[in-house]
C-alpha atoms as an extended CHARMM CRD file, in Angstrom:
* protein
*
       299  EXT
         1         1  MET       CA              0.0170000000       -0.1160000000        0.2430000000  PROA      1               0.0000000000
         2         2  LEU       CA              2.7260000000        2.1570000000        0.7490000000  PROA      2               0.0000000000
         3         3  ALA       CA              4.7380000000        1.8440000000       -2.4740000000  PROA      3               0.0000000000
         4         4  GLY       CA              1.4090000000        2.2540000000       -4.1320000000  PROA      4               0.0000000000
         5         5  MET       CA              0.8980000000        5.5940000000       -2.4400000000  PROA      5               0.0000000000
         6         6  SER       CA              4.8070000000        6.7240000000       -2.9460000000  PROA      6               0.0000000000
         7         7  LEU       CA              4.2160000000        6.0680000000       -6.6350000000  PROA      7               0.0000000000
         8         8  MET       CA              0.9530000000        8.2060000000       -6.6270000000  PROA      8               0.0000000000
         9         9  ALA       CA              2.7580000000       10.6240000000       -5.1490000000  PROA      9               0.0000000000
        10        10  GLN       CA              5.7920000000       11.1840000000       -7.4050000000  PROA      10              0.0000000000
        11        11  ASN       CA              3.1460000000       11.4960000000      -10.2080000000  PROA      11              0.0000000000
        12        12  SER       CA              1.5500000000       14.1720000000       -8.3140000000  PROA      12              0.0000000000
        13        13  ASP       CA              4.0570000000       16.5670000000       -9.1470000000  PROA      13              0.0000000000
        14        14  LYS       CA              2.7350000000       16.4280000000      -12.7720000000  PROA      14              0.0000000000
        15        15  LYS       CA             -1.0000000000       16.1760000000      -12.3390000000  PROA      15              0.0000000000
        16        16  ALA       CA             -1.7880000000       17.7290000000       -9.2360000000  PROA      16              0.0000000000
        17        17  THR       CA             -3.2580000000       21.5380000000       -9.4420000000  PROA      17              0.0000000000
        18        18  ALA       CA             -2.9650000000       24.3940000000       -7.1040000000  PROA      18              0.0000000000
        19        19  ALA       CA             -6.5810000000       23.8010000000       -5.7790000000  PROA      19              0.0000000000
        20        20  ASP       CA             -5.8550000000       20.1900000000       -5.4540000000  PROA      20              0.0000000000
        21        21  SER       CA             -2.4220000000       20.2450000000       -3.7050000000  PROA      21              0.0000000000
        22        22  LEU       CA             -3.4290000000       20.3340000000        0.0850000000  PROA      22              0.0000000000
        23        23  LEU       CA              0.2620000000       21.9510000000        0.8660000000  PROA      23              0.0000000000
        24        24  ASN       CA             -0.8660000000       24.7590000000       -1.2230000000  PROA      24              0.0000000000
        25        25  SER       CA             -4.1530000000       25.0410000000        0.5840000000  PROA      25              0.0000000000
        26        26  MET       CA             -2.0160000000       25.9480000000        4.1120000000  PROA      26              0.0000000000
        27        27  ASP       CA             -0.2630000000       29.1450000000        4.2030000000  PROA      27              0.0000000000
        28        28  SER       CA              1.5510000000       30.6360000000        1.1870000000  PROA      28              0.0000000000
        29        29  GLY       CA              5.3020000000       31.1580000000        1.0650000000  PROA      29              0.0000000000
        30        30  GLY       CA              8.3210000000       30.4590000000       -0.7600000000  PROA      30              0.0000000000
        31        31  ASP       CA             12.1940000000       31.9020000000       -0.1270000000  PROA      31              0.0000000000
        32        32  LYS       CA             10.5720000000       34.9940000000        1.0840000000  PROA      32              0.0000000000
        33        33  GLY       CA              7.6970000000       35.5030000000        3.1600000000  PROA      33              0.0000000000
        34        34  PRO       CA              5.3940000000       32.6850000000        5.3190000000  PROA      34              0.0000000000
        35        35  MET       CA              7.5390000000       29.2020000000        5.1500000000  PROA      35              0.0000000000
        36        36  LYS       CA              4.8600000000       25.9030000000        4.8110000000  PROA      36              0.0000000000
        37        37  ILE       CA              6.3520000000       24.4400000000        7.8070000000  PROA      37              0.0000000000
        38        38  PHE       CA              3.6230000000       21.1430000000        7.8470000000  PROA      38              0.0000000000
        39        39  LYS       CA              1.8130000000       19.5760000000        5.4500000000  PROA      39              0.0000000000
        40        40  SER       CA             -1.1890000000       18.9800000000        7.3680000000  PROA      40              0.0000000000
        41        41  SER       CA             -2.9640000000       20.5630000000        9.9400000000  PROA      41              0.0000000000
        42        42  ARG       CA             -2.8850000000       17.4110000000       12.1340000000  PROA      42              0.0000000000
        43        43  LEU       CA             -0.1860000000       15.2050000000       12.9610000000  PROA      43              0.0000000000
        44        44  VAL       CA             -0.4750000000       12.0720000000       15.4490000000  PROA      44              0.0000000000
        45        45  LEU       CA             -1.5560000000       13.2180000000       18.6670000000  PROA      45              0.0000000000
        46        46  THR       CA             -0.7950000000       16.9390000000       18.2240000000  PROA      46              0.0000000000
        47        47  GLN       CA             -2.2690000000       19.6910000000       15.5020000000  PROA      47              0.0000000000
        48        48  SER       CA              0.4530000000       21.5760000000       13.7140000000  PROA      48              0.0000000000
        49        49  THR       CA              0.6520000000       25.4590000000       13.5710000000  PROA      49              0.0000000000
        50        50  GLU       CA             -1.0650000000       25.1830000000        9.9400000000  PROA      50              0.0000000000
        51        51  THR       CA             -4.2280000000       26.7360000000        9.2550000000  PROA      51              0.0000000000
        52        52  VAL       CA             -5.9250000000       26.2500000000        6.3090000000  PROA      52              0.0000000000
        53        53  LYS       CA             -6.8530000000       29.2200000000        4.0390000000  PROA      53              0.0000000000
        54        54  LYS       CA            -10.0250000000       31.3660000000        3.5830000000  PROA      54              0.0000000000
        55        55  GLY       CA            -12.6750000000       29.3410000000        2.2370000000  PROA      55              0.0000000000
        56        56  ASN       CA            -10.7120000000       26.0560000000        2.0780000000  PROA      56              0.0000000000
        57        57  LEU       CA            -12.4290000000       23.2230000000        4.0160000000  PROA      57              0.0000000000
        58        58  ASN       CA            -10.6340000000       20.4020000000        5.6360000000  PROA      58              0.0000000000
        59        59  PHE       CA            -12.1160000000       17.3460000000        6.0770000000  PROA      59              0.0000000000
        60        60  LEU       CA            -10.5400000000       14.5570000000        8.6210000000  PROA      60              0.0000000000
        61        61  VAL       CA            -11.1410000000       11.2840000000        9.6260000000  PROA      61              0.0000000000
        62        62  ILE       CA             -9.1440000000       10.2780000000       12.4520000000  PROA      62              0.0000000000
        63        63  HSD       CA             -9.0460000000        6.1690000000       13.4830000000  PROA      63              0.0000000000
        64        64  ARG       CA             -7.6650000000        4.1840000000       16.2550000000  PROA      64              0.0000000000
        65        65  PHE       CA             -8.0280000000        0.8780000000       16.4370000000  PROA      65              0.0000000000
        66        66  GLY       CA             -7.7110000000       -2.3210000000       18.9800000000  PROA      66              0.0000000000
        67        67  ASP       CA             -4.9980000000       -3.1810000000       21.3110000000  PROA      67              0.0000000000
        68        68  VAL       CA             -2.4160000000       -4.9270000000       18.7780000000  PROA      68              0.0000000000
        69        69  ALA       CA             -0.8700000000       -7.1570000000       21.7310000000  PROA      69              0.0000000000
        70        70  GLY       CA             -2.1480000000       -8.0490000000       25.4470000000  PROA      70              0.0000000000
        71        71  LYS       CA             -5.6190000000       -9.4920000000       27.0260000000  PROA      71              0.0000000000
        72        72  ASN       CA             -7.6130000000       -7.4580000000       25.1440000000  PROA      72              0.0000000000
        73        73  GLY       CA             -5.5840000000       -7.7720000000       21.2240000000  PROA      73              0.0000000000
        74        74  GLY       CA             -3.4220000000      -11.1300000000       19.4090000000  PROA      74              0.0000000000
        75        75  GLY       CA             -4.6830000000      -12.8750000000       16.7940000000  PROA      75              0.0000000000
        76        76  LYS       CA             -8.0590000000      -13.4810000000       18.5220000000  PROA      76              0.0000000000
        77        77  LEU       CA             -8.9210000000       -9.5040000000       17.5570000000  PROA      77              0.0000000000
        78        78  PHE       CA             -6.6110000000       -9.5570000000       14.8130000000  PROA      78              0.0000000000
        79        79  TYR       CA             -3.9650000000       -7.7290000000       16.1140000000  PROA      79              0.0000000000
        80        80  GLY       CA             -6.5590000000       -4.6690000000       16.9350000000  PROA      80              0.0000000000
        81        81  LEU       CA             -8.1540000000       -4.5560000000       13.4230000000  PROA      81              0.0000000000
        82        82  ASP       CA            -11.5800000000       -5.8380000000       14.7990000000  PROA      82              0.0000000000
        83        83  ASP       CA            -11.5530000000       -3.2690000000       17.4420000000  PROA      83              0.0000000000
        84        84  VAL       CA            -12.2440000000        0.0530000000       17.4940000000  PROA      84              0.0000000000
        85        85  ALA       CA            -10.3520000000        2.3070000000       20.4910000000  PROA      85              0.0000000000
        86        86  ASP       CA            -11.8540000000        5.9970000000       18.7960000000  PROA      86              0.0000000000
        87        87  VAL       CA            -13.0380000000        7.4240000000       15.5490000000  PROA      87              0.0000000000
        88        88  TYR       CA            -12.8560000000       11.3400000000       15.2680000000  PROA      88              0.0000000000
        89        89  ILE       CA            -14.7320000000       13.0120000000       12.1730000000  PROA      89              0.0000000000
        90        90  GLY       CA            -14.4030000000       16.7620000000       11.8600000000  PROA      90              0.0000000000
        91        91  PHE       CA            -14.1430000000       19.8200000000        9.7530000000  PROA      91              0.0000000000
        92        92  GLU       CA            -11.8320000000       22.6130000000        9.9130000000  PROA      92              0.0000000000
        93        93  TYR       CA            -13.1510000000       25.6720000000        8.1350000000  PROA      93              0.0000000000
        94        94  GLY       CA            -10.9850000000       28.9510000000        7.0390000000  PROA      94              0.0000000000
        95        95  ILE       CA            -12.1970000000       32.1070000000        8.2590000000  PROA      95              0.0000000000
        96        96  SER       CA             -9.3380000000       33.7910000000        6.8100000000  PROA      96              0.0000000000
        97        97  ASP       CA             -5.4420000000       32.6670000000        6.1720000000  PROA      97              0.0000000000
        98        98  ASN       CA             -5.0000000000       32.3570000000        9.7020000000  PROA      98              0.0000000000
        99        99  LEU       CA             -8.3170000000       31.9340000000       11.5610000000  PROA      99              0.0000000000
       100       100  ASN       CA            -10.0750000000       28.6690000000       11.4300000000  PROA      100             0.0000000000
       101       101  ILE       CA            -13.2760000000       27.4790000000       13.0360000000  PROA      101             0.0000000000
       102       102  ASP       CA            -13.3340000000       24.0590000000       13.5230000000  PROA      102             0.0000000000
       103       103  ILE       CA            -15.9010000000       21.0640000000       14.5120000000  PROA      103             0.0000000000
       104       104  GLY       CA            -15.8660000000       17.5050000000       15.9390000000  PROA      104             0.0000000000
       105       105  ARG       CA            -17.2810000000       14.2760000000       17.2260000000  PROA      105             0.0000000000
       106       106  SER       CA            -15.4110000000       11.5370000000       18.9380000000  PROA      106             0.0000000000
       107       107  THR       CA            -16.6530000000        8.1230000000       19.8430000000  PROA      107             0.0000000000
       108       108  VAL       CA            -14.8630000000        8.4680000000       23.2340000000  PROA      108             0.0000000000
       109       109  GLY       CA            -17.6830000000        9.8130000000       25.7380000000  PROA      109             0.0000000000
       110       110  GLY       CA            -19.1990000000       10.8000000000       22.4240000000  PROA      110             0.0000000000
       111       111  LEU       CA            -17.1490000000       14.2840000000       22.6060000000  PROA      111             0.0000000000
       112       112  ALA       CA            -18.4010000000       16.8170000000       20.7300000000  PROA      112             0.0000000000
       113       113  ASP       CA            -15.8250000000       19.4050000000       20.0700000000  PROA      113             0.0000000000
       114       114  LEU       CA            -15.9270000000       23.1460000000       18.4900000000  PROA      114             0.0000000000
       115       115  GLU       CA            -12.8440000000       25.0860000000       18.4240000000  PROA      115             0.0000000000
       116       116  LEU       CA            -10.8670000000       27.9330000000       16.9060000000  PROA      116             0.0000000000
       117       117  LYS       CA             -7.4860000000       28.2000000000       15.8530000000  PROA      117             0.0000000000
       118       118  TYR       CA             -5.5240000000       31.2710000000       15.3570000000  PROA      118             0.0000000000
       119       119  ALA       CA             -2.0650000000       31.6330000000       14.1400000000  PROA      119             0.0000000000
       120       120  VAL       CA             -0.0110000000       34.4460000000       15.6090000000  PROA      120             0.0000000000
       121       121  LEU       CA              3.1690000000       33.9390000000       13.6150000000  PROA      121             0.0000000000
       122       122  HSD       CA              4.5820000000       32.2620000000       10.6620000000  PROA      122             0.0000000000
       123       123  GLN       CA              8.3170000000       31.5660000000       10.7530000000  PROA      123             0.0000000000
       124       124  ASP       CA              9.7370000000       33.4290000000        7.9860000000  PROA      124             0.0000000000
       125       125  ASN       CA             13.1220000000       33.4740000000        6.7680000000  PROA      125             0.0000000000
       126       126  SER       CA             13.4300000000       37.4510000000        6.5840000000  PROA      126             0.0000000000
       127       127  GLY       CA             11.3790000000       37.5010000000       10.1190000000  PROA      127             0.0000000000
       128       128  SER       CA             10.0130000000       35.3500000000       12.8300000000  PROA      128             0.0000000000
       129       129  PRO       CA             12.3620000000       32.2290000000       13.2170000000  PROA      129             0.0000000000
       130       130  PHE       CA              9.1800000000       30.2380000000       14.6600000000  PROA      130             0.0000000000
       131       131  ALA       CA              5.3570000000       29.5170000000       13.9100000000  PROA      131             0.0000000000
       132       132  VAL       CA              3.1360000000       30.5160000000       16.4380000000  PROA      132             0.0000000000
       133       133  THR       CA             -0.6940000000       29.1340000000       16.9080000000  PROA      133             0.0000000000
       134       134  LEU       CA             -3.1470000000       29.8240000000       19.2030000000  PROA      134             0.0000000000
       135       135  LEU       CA             -6.0640000000       27.2020000000       20.0620000000  PROA      135             0.0000000000
       136       136  GLY       CA             -9.1310000000       27.0570000000       22.2690000000  PROA      136             0.0000000000
       137       137  GLU       CA            -11.3220000000       24.5020000000       22.3330000000  PROA      137             0.0000000000
       138       138  THR       CA            -15.1150000000       23.4250000000       24.0500000000  PROA      138             0.0000000000
       139       139  GLY       CA            -16.2470000000       19.7100000000       24.5010000000  PROA      139             0.0000000000
       140       140  LEU       CA            -19.4330000000       18.7460000000       25.5760000000  PROA      140             0.0000000000
       141       141  ARG       CA            -20.6440000000       15.2050000000       26.3830000000  PROA      141             0.0000000000
       142       142  PRO       CA            -24.3070000000       14.9070000000       25.4490000000  PROA      142             0.0000000000
       143       143  TYR       CA            -24.6640000000       11.4640000000       26.7690000000  PROA      143             0.0000000000
       144       144  GLY       CA            -23.7860000000        9.7010000000       29.8950000000  PROA      144             0.0000000000
       145       145  SER       CA            -25.3120000000        9.8790000000       33.3270000000  PROA      145             0.0000000000
       146       146  ASP       CA            -22.3530000000       10.7480000000       35.4410000000  PROA      146             0.0000000000
       147       147  PHE       CA            -23.3550000000       14.4730000000       35.0080000000  PROA      147             0.0000000000
       148       148  SER       CA            -25.9360000000       16.2400000000       37.0130000000  PROA      148             0.0000000000
       149       149  LYS       CA            -26.2320000000       19.1360000000       35.1020000000  PROA      149             0.0000000000
       150       150  LEU       CA            -26.1270000000       20.6360000000       31.7920000000  PROA      150             0.0000000000
       151       151  SER       CA            -22.7430000000       22.3370000000       33.1260000000  PROA      151             0.0000000000
       152       152  ASP       CA            -20.9120000000       19.2740000000       34.0290000000  PROA      152             0.0000000000
       153       153  ARG       CA            -20.6470000000       17.8480000000       31.0610000000  PROA      153             0.0000000000
       154       154  PHE       CA            -18.4240000000       20.4970000000       29.1510000000  PROA      154             0.0000000000
       155       155  SER       CA            -14.6260000000       20.6130000000       28.8150000000  PROA      155             0.0000000000
       156       156  TYR       CA            -12.1640000000       23.1460000000       28.2030000000  PROA      156             0.0000000000
       157       157  PHE       CA             -8.6290000000       22.9870000000       26.4810000000  PROA      157             0.0000000000
       158       158  GLY       CA             -6.0900000000       25.9400000000       25.4840000000  PROA      158             0.0000000000
       159       159  GLN       CA             -3.0650000000       25.5020000000       23.7890000000  PROA      159             0.0000000000
       160       160  VAL       CA             -0.1710000000       27.5390000000       22.3490000000  PROA      160             0.0000000000
       161       161  ILE       CA              1.8040000000       25.7230000000       19.7880000000  PROA      161             0.0000000000
       162       162  ILE       CA              5.0850000000       27.1520000000       18.6140000000  PROA      162             0.0000000000
       163       163  ALA       CA              7.2420000000       25.5310000000       15.9320000000  PROA      163             0.0000000000
       164       164  HSD       CA             10.6010000000       25.5500000000       14.2890000000  PROA      164             0.0000000000
       165       165  SER       CA             11.6130000000       24.0940000000       10.9190000000  PROA      165             0.0000000000
       166       166  PHE       CA             15.6300000000       24.0090000000       10.9730000000  PROA      166             0.0000000000
       167       167  SER       CA             15.5660000000       22.9380000000        7.1890000000  PROA      167             0.0000000000
       168       168  PRO       CA             12.6520000000       21.8690000000        4.7850000000  PROA      168             0.0000000000
       169       169  GLY       CA             10.4220000000       19.2140000000        6.2580000000  PROA      169             0.0000000000
       170       170  ASN       CA             12.6450000000       19.0040000000        9.2860000000  PROA      170             0.0000000000
       171       171  VAL       CA             10.2380000000       20.5710000000       12.2880000000  PROA      171             0.0000000000
       172       172  LEU       CA             10.4240000000       21.0120000000       16.3700000000  PROA      172             0.0000000000
       173       173  GLN       CA              7.2840000000       21.6920000000       17.6860000000  PROA      173             0.0000000000
       174       174  ILE       CA              6.2800000000       22.5160000000       21.4920000000  PROA      174             0.0000000000
       175       175  ALA       CA              2.5850000000       23.0060000000       22.9770000000  PROA      175             0.0000000000
       176       176  PRO       CA              2.0090000000       23.8610000000       26.3470000000  PROA      176             0.0000000000
       177       177  SER       CA             -1.4610000000       22.9560000000       27.2060000000  PROA      177             0.0000000000
       178       178  PHE       CA             -4.4910000000       23.3860000000       29.4400000000  PROA      178             0.0000000000
       179       179  VAL       CA             -7.0510000000       21.1670000000       30.2890000000  PROA      179             0.0000000000
       180       180  ARG       CA            -10.1810000000       22.1870000000       32.1890000000  PROA      180             0.0000000000
       181       181  ASN       CA            -13.0150000000       19.3700000000       32.8580000000  PROA      181             0.0000000000
       182       182  ASN       CA            -16.2370000000       20.3980000000       34.6860000000  PROA      182             0.0000000000
       183       183  THR       CA            -16.6700000000       16.9310000000       35.7110000000  PROA      183             0.0000000000
       184       184  PRO       CA            -13.1390000000       14.6550000000       36.4390000000  PROA      184             0.0000000000
       185       185  ILE       CA            -12.3040000000       12.2140000000       33.4360000000  PROA      185             0.0000000000
       186       186  PRO       CA            -12.2550000000        9.6340000000       34.0010000000  PROA      186             0.0000000000
       187       187  PHE       CA            -14.9810000000        9.7560000000       37.1440000000  PROA      187             0.0000000000
       188       188  VAL       CA            -12.9600000000        8.7420000000       39.8930000000  PROA      188             0.0000000000
       189       189  VAL       CA            -12.6580000000       10.5500000000       43.4290000000  PROA      189             0.0000000000
       190       190  ASN       CA             -9.8770000000       12.8910000000       43.8940000000  PROA      190             0.0000000000
       191       191  ASN       CA             -9.1880000000       13.3610000000       40.2330000000  PROA      191             0.0000000000
       192       192  ASP       CA             -7.9160000000       16.9540000000       38.8110000000  PROA      192             0.0000000000
       193       193  LEU       CA            -10.8150000000       18.9090000000       36.8310000000  PROA      193             0.0000000000
       194       194  ASP       CA             -7.8970000000       20.8820000000       35.6590000000  PROA      194             0.0000000000
       195       195  PHE       CA             -4.4050000000       20.5450000000       34.6920000000  PROA      195             0.0000000000
       196       196  VAL       CA             -1.5100000000       21.5950000000       32.1950000000  PROA      196             0.0000000000
       197       197  ALA       CA              0.4100000000       19.7090000000       29.7900000000  PROA      197             0.0000000000
       198       198  LEU       CA              3.1480000000       19.3410000000       27.6180000000  PROA      198             0.0000000000
       199       199  ASN       CA              3.3550000000       18.5060000000       23.5430000000  PROA      199             0.0000000000
       200       200  ALA       CA              6.3230000000       17.7500000000       21.8320000000  PROA      200             0.0000000000
       201       201  THR       CA              6.8680000000       17.0240000000       18.4990000000  PROA      201             0.0000000000
       202       202  LEU       CA              9.5730000000       16.0490000000       16.0150000000  PROA      202             0.0000000000
       203       203  ARG       CA              8.9630000000       15.6340000000       11.8020000000  PROA      203             0.0000000000
       204       204  LEU       CA             11.8510000000       14.5270000000        9.9090000000  PROA      204             0.0000000000
       205       205  LYS       CA             11.8510000000       14.4970000000        6.2400000000  PROA      205             0.0000000000
       206       206  LEU       CA             11.8090000000       11.0250000000        4.0490000000  PROA      206             0.0000000000
       207       207  SER       CA             11.0740000000       12.7430000000        1.0830000000  PROA      207             0.0000000000
       208       208  LYS       CA              9.5880000000       15.5320000000       -0.6520000000  PROA      208             0.0000000000
       209       209  HSD       CA              6.0540000000       13.9100000000       -0.0120000000  PROA      209             0.0000000000
       210       210  ALA       CA              7.0320000000       11.7350000000        3.2900000000  PROA      210             0.0000000000
       211       211  GLY       CA              7.8350000000       12.3690000000        6.6420000000  PROA      211             0.0000000000
       212       212  PHE       CA              8.1970000000       10.2870000000       10.0930000000  PROA      212             0.0000000000
       213       213  ILE       CA              6.6210000000       11.8000000000       13.1540000000  PROA      213             0.0000000000
       214       214  ILE       CA              7.1890000000       11.3920000000       16.9280000000  PROA      214             0.0000000000
       215       215  ASP       CA              4.5030000000       12.3990000000       19.0580000000  PROA      215             0.0000000000
       216       216  TYR       CA              4.6000000000       12.9420000000       22.5790000000  PROA      216             0.0000000000
       217       217  ALA       CA              2.4770000000       14.3820000000       25.3080000000  PROA      217             0.0000000000
       218       218  HSD       CA              2.9550000000       14.7190000000       29.4000000000  PROA      218             0.0000000000
       219       219  SER       CA              0.2180000000       15.5900000000       31.5590000000  PROA      219             0.0000000000
       220       220  PHE       CA              1.1220000000       17.4280000000       35.0630000000  PROA      220             0.0000000000
       221       221  SER       CA             -1.9810000000       15.9520000000       36.6640000000  PROA      221             0.0000000000
       222       222  SER       CA             -1.0730000000       15.1300000000       40.3640000000  PROA      222             0.0000000000
       223       223  TYR       CA             -3.8070000000       12.5800000000       40.4720000000  PROA      223             0.0000000000
       224       224  GLN       CA             -2.2300000000       10.6500000000       37.4040000000  PROA      224             0.0000000000
       225       225  HSD       CA              1.2010000000       10.3580000000       39.0030000000  PROA      225             0.0000000000
       226       226  THR       CA             -0.2460000000        8.9540000000       41.7760000000  PROA      226             0.0000000000
       227       227  ASN       CA              1.5640000000        5.5580000000       42.3660000000  PROA      227             0.0000000000
       228       228  GLY       CA             -0.9950000000        2.7110000000       41.5390000000  PROA      228             0.0000000000
       229       229  ASN       CA             -3.3340000000        4.9760000000       38.9630000000  PROA      229             0.0000000000
       230       230  GLY       CA             -2.1330000000        3.5080000000       36.3150000000  PROA      230             0.0000000000
       231       231  PHE       CA             -2.1490000000        6.6080000000       33.7310000000  PROA      231             0.0000000000
       232       232  SER       CA              0.7880000000        7.0460000000       31.2540000000  PROA      232             0.0000000000
       233       233  ASP       CA              1.8800000000        9.3440000000       28.9320000000  PROA      233             0.0000000000
       234       234  PRO       CA              0.7880000000        9.4370000000       24.9600000000  PROA      234             0.0000000000
       235       235  LEU       CA              3.3790000000        8.5770000000       22.7520000000  PROA      235             0.0000000000
       236       236  GLY       CA              3.1070000000        8.3480000000       18.8800000000  PROA      236             0.0000000000
       237       237  PHE       CA              4.9330000000        7.2840000000       15.9620000000  PROA      237             0.0000000000
       238       238  GLY       CA              3.2800000000        8.4800000000       12.6540000000  PROA      238             0.0000000000
       239       239  PHE       CA              4.2500000000        8.2530000000        8.6530000000  PROA      239             0.0000000000
       240       240  GLU       CA              3.0240000000       10.7000000000        6.7800000000  PROA      240             0.0000000000
       241       241  MET       CA              2.2370000000       10.9140000000        2.8130000000  PROA      241             0.0000000000
       242       242  GLU       CA              1.4200000000       13.7000000000        0.8230000000  PROA      242             0.0000000000
       243       243  THR       CA             -0.4970000000       12.4420000000       -2.5970000000  PROA      243             0.0000000000
       244       244  GLY       CA             -2.2440000000       15.5430000000       -4.0630000000  PROA      244             0.0000000000
       245       245  GLY       CA             -5.1070000000       16.8490000000       -2.3780000000  PROA      245             0.0000000000
       246       246  HSD       CA             -5.0500000000       14.4520000000        0.3310000000  PROA      246             0.0000000000
       247       247  VAL       CA             -2.6440000000       13.7860000000        3.1690000000  PROA      247             0.0000000000
       248       248  PHE       CA             -2.2670000000       10.0570000000        4.4370000000  PROA      248             0.0000000000
       249       249  THR       CA             -0.6280000000        9.3710000000        7.9820000000  PROA      249             0.0000000000
       250       250  ILE       CA             -0.5100000000        5.6710000000        9.5810000000  PROA      250             0.0000000000
       251       251  ASN       CA              0.8090000000        5.8260000000       12.9930000000  PROA      251             0.0000000000
       252       252  VAL       CA              1.3870000000        3.5910000000       16.3300000000  PROA      252             0.0000000000
       253       253  THR       CA              0.1740000000        4.7980000000       19.5190000000  PROA      253             0.0000000000
       254       254  ASN       CA             -0.6770000000        3.6940000000       22.9890000000  PROA      254             0.0000000000
       255       255  ALA       CA             -3.3830000000        6.8080000000       23.2100000000  PROA      255             0.0000000000
       256       256  LYS       CA             -7.0130000000        5.3140000000       22.6810000000  PROA      256             0.0000000000
       257       257  ALA       CA             -8.8690000000        8.9000000000       22.1940000000  PROA      257             0.0000000000
       258       258  VAL       CA             -7.8090000000       11.7890000000       19.5790000000  PROA      258             0.0000000000
       259       259  ASN       CA             -9.6760000000       14.4050000000       21.0530000000  PROA      259             0.0000000000
       260       260  GLU       CA             -7.1160000000       16.3330000000       22.9170000000  PROA      260             0.0000000000
       261       261  ILE       CA             -8.9910000000       16.4040000000       25.8150000000  PROA      261             0.0000000000
       262       262  ASN       CA             -9.9520000000       13.2210000000       26.0520000000  PROA      262             0.0000000000
       263       263  TYR       CA             -6.2740000000       11.7830000000       25.5460000000  PROA      263             0.0000000000
       264       264  LEU       CA             -4.5300000000       14.0130000000       28.4970000000  PROA      264             0.0000000000
       265       265  SER       CA             -7.1330000000       13.1870000000       30.7750000000  PROA      265             0.0000000000
       266       266  GLY       CA             -7.3270000000        9.6860000000       30.6810000000  PROA      266             0.0000000000
       267       267  THR       CA             -4.6170000000        8.0370000000       28.7570000000  PROA      267             0.0000000000
       268       268  GLN       CA             -4.1920000000        4.4290000000       30.9570000000  PROA      268             0.0000000000
       269       269  SER       CA             -2.8390000000        2.1420000000       28.2490000000  PROA      269             0.0000000000
       270       270  SER       CA              0.4890000000        1.0810000000       27.9960000000  PROA      270             0.0000000000
       271       271  TYR       CA              2.8430000000        0.0650000000       25.7340000000  PROA      271             0.0000000000
       272       272  GLY       CA              4.5860000000       -2.3280000000       28.2730000000  PROA      272             0.0000000000
       273       273  ARG       CA              1.4640000000       -4.2430000000       28.3620000000  PROA      273             0.0000000000
       274       274  GLY       CA              1.0580000000       -4.6990000000       24.9350000000  PROA      274             0.0000000000
       275       275  GLN       CA             -1.9740000000       -1.7000000000       24.9880000000  PROA      275             0.0000000000
       276       276  TYR       CA             -0.9330000000       -0.1260000000       21.7130000000  PROA      276             0.0000000000
       277       277  ARG       CA             -2.6450000000        0.4820000000       18.3780000000  PROA      277             0.0000000000
       278       278  ILE       CA             -2.3850000000        0.9700000000       14.8510000000  PROA      278             0.0000000000
       279       279  GLY       CA             -4.3960000000        4.0770000000       13.3380000000  PROA      279             0.0000000000
       280       280  PHE       CA             -4.4550000000        6.6480000000       10.3270000000  PROA      280             0.0000000000
       281       281  THR       CA             -5.4890000000        9.9700000000        9.1670000000  PROA      281             0.0000000000
       282       282  ILE       CA             -7.1350000000       10.8430000000        6.2130000000  PROA      282             0.0000000000
       283       283  SER       CA             -7.0320000000       14.9560000000        5.5660000000  PROA      283             0.0000000000
       284       284  ARG       CA             -9.0310000000       16.1600000000        2.3830000000  PROA      284             0.0000000000
       285       285  MET       CA             -9.3780000000       19.9530000000        1.4050000000  PROA      285             0.0000000000
       286       286  PHE       CA            -12.0040000000       21.4260000000       -0.4780000000  PROA      286             0.0000000000
       287       287  ASP       CA            -11.8100000000       24.8480000000       -2.0500000000  PROA      287             0.0000000000
       288       288  PHE       CA            -14.8300000000       26.8330000000       -1.9540000000  PROA      288             0.0000000000
       289       289  ASN       CA            -13.0110000000       30.2990000000       -3.3730000000  PROA      289             0.0000000000
       290       290  GLY       CA            -14.1640000000       29.4370000000       -6.8150000000  PROA      290             0.0000000000
       291       291  HSD       CA            -12.1940000000       30.0830000000       -9.9890000000  PROA      291             0.0000000000
       292       292  LYS       CA            -12.4720000000       32.3660000000      -12.5810000000  PROA      292             0.0000000000
       293       293  LYS       CA            -12.9270000000       30.7970000000      -16.0400000000  PROA      293             0.0000000000
       294       294  ASP       CA            -10.1730000000       31.2450000000      -18.8700000000  PROA      294             0.0000000000
       295       295  LYS       CA            -11.1350000000       34.1790000000      -20.9670000000  PROA      295             0.0000000000
       296       296  ASP       CA            -10.5090000000       31.6670000000      -23.8380000000  PROA      296             0.0000000000
       297       297  GLU       CA            -12.3910000000       29.1750000000      -22.4160000000  PROA      297             0.0000000000
       298       298  PRO       CA            -15.9510000000       28.7280000000      -24.4160000000  PROA      298             0.0000000000
       299       299  LYS       CA            -18.9350000000       29.7570000000      -22.9060000000  PROA      299             0.0000000000
């Protein structure tokens, strides 16, 4: 499959148009002006600093299968492929080149999210050495019996995403975060309602259209790091491939959940117990700006 995708990616140089290229649907740039740091707005665990351009809609499908090994994995469940840990379907729309509004829903907790993403700075060869993007999110769990009133169903997430490309296609990103759950997630006594966390991501260029991603997150929740609570730091590895208007990422991670609120609040899966899983992200860009017809085109 990957070999076939590589061939498609090579052919896309000749066949892809500006409207079809996902990379061209991100911030424009070149030797001067804002640099194109990432090929997609989503990595493995973390979002990137990239925003979609004004009038563009990015459709996302993010899937996590079940455990590869351990008591809930192995051959009886086809190494997790017969099981589902989480599925996220979302849309990212460019209000402007720097401001996106995003909506989505995860199967974990039935969490529906609404977020705003704003690119404050772009890395520029003649300006800022960093790209900085702000992310604010509200999450709602419309189902479940652990909530006594409507406000208990809400969670909030804020993040500052800072990235630096030290050479084309090679990027280091850090993202300090804040999570607030109006009800403890998971719902256990003495669990923290709010805490800070830190994500760190490294993308390494493999070719013009492919890259390798390492994505890690650490929560500073005091409850999670109490002995015997069974929490683990999320860690993911991904292979990213751009094929024209699509960006496809296949990954392995111990995090079951896709949404930041869920995986920072409740990752209790461990690589050591075989509780890691295969996942993938498909990203497809649609351009609703419209294009003027060529003057020589027949009416």
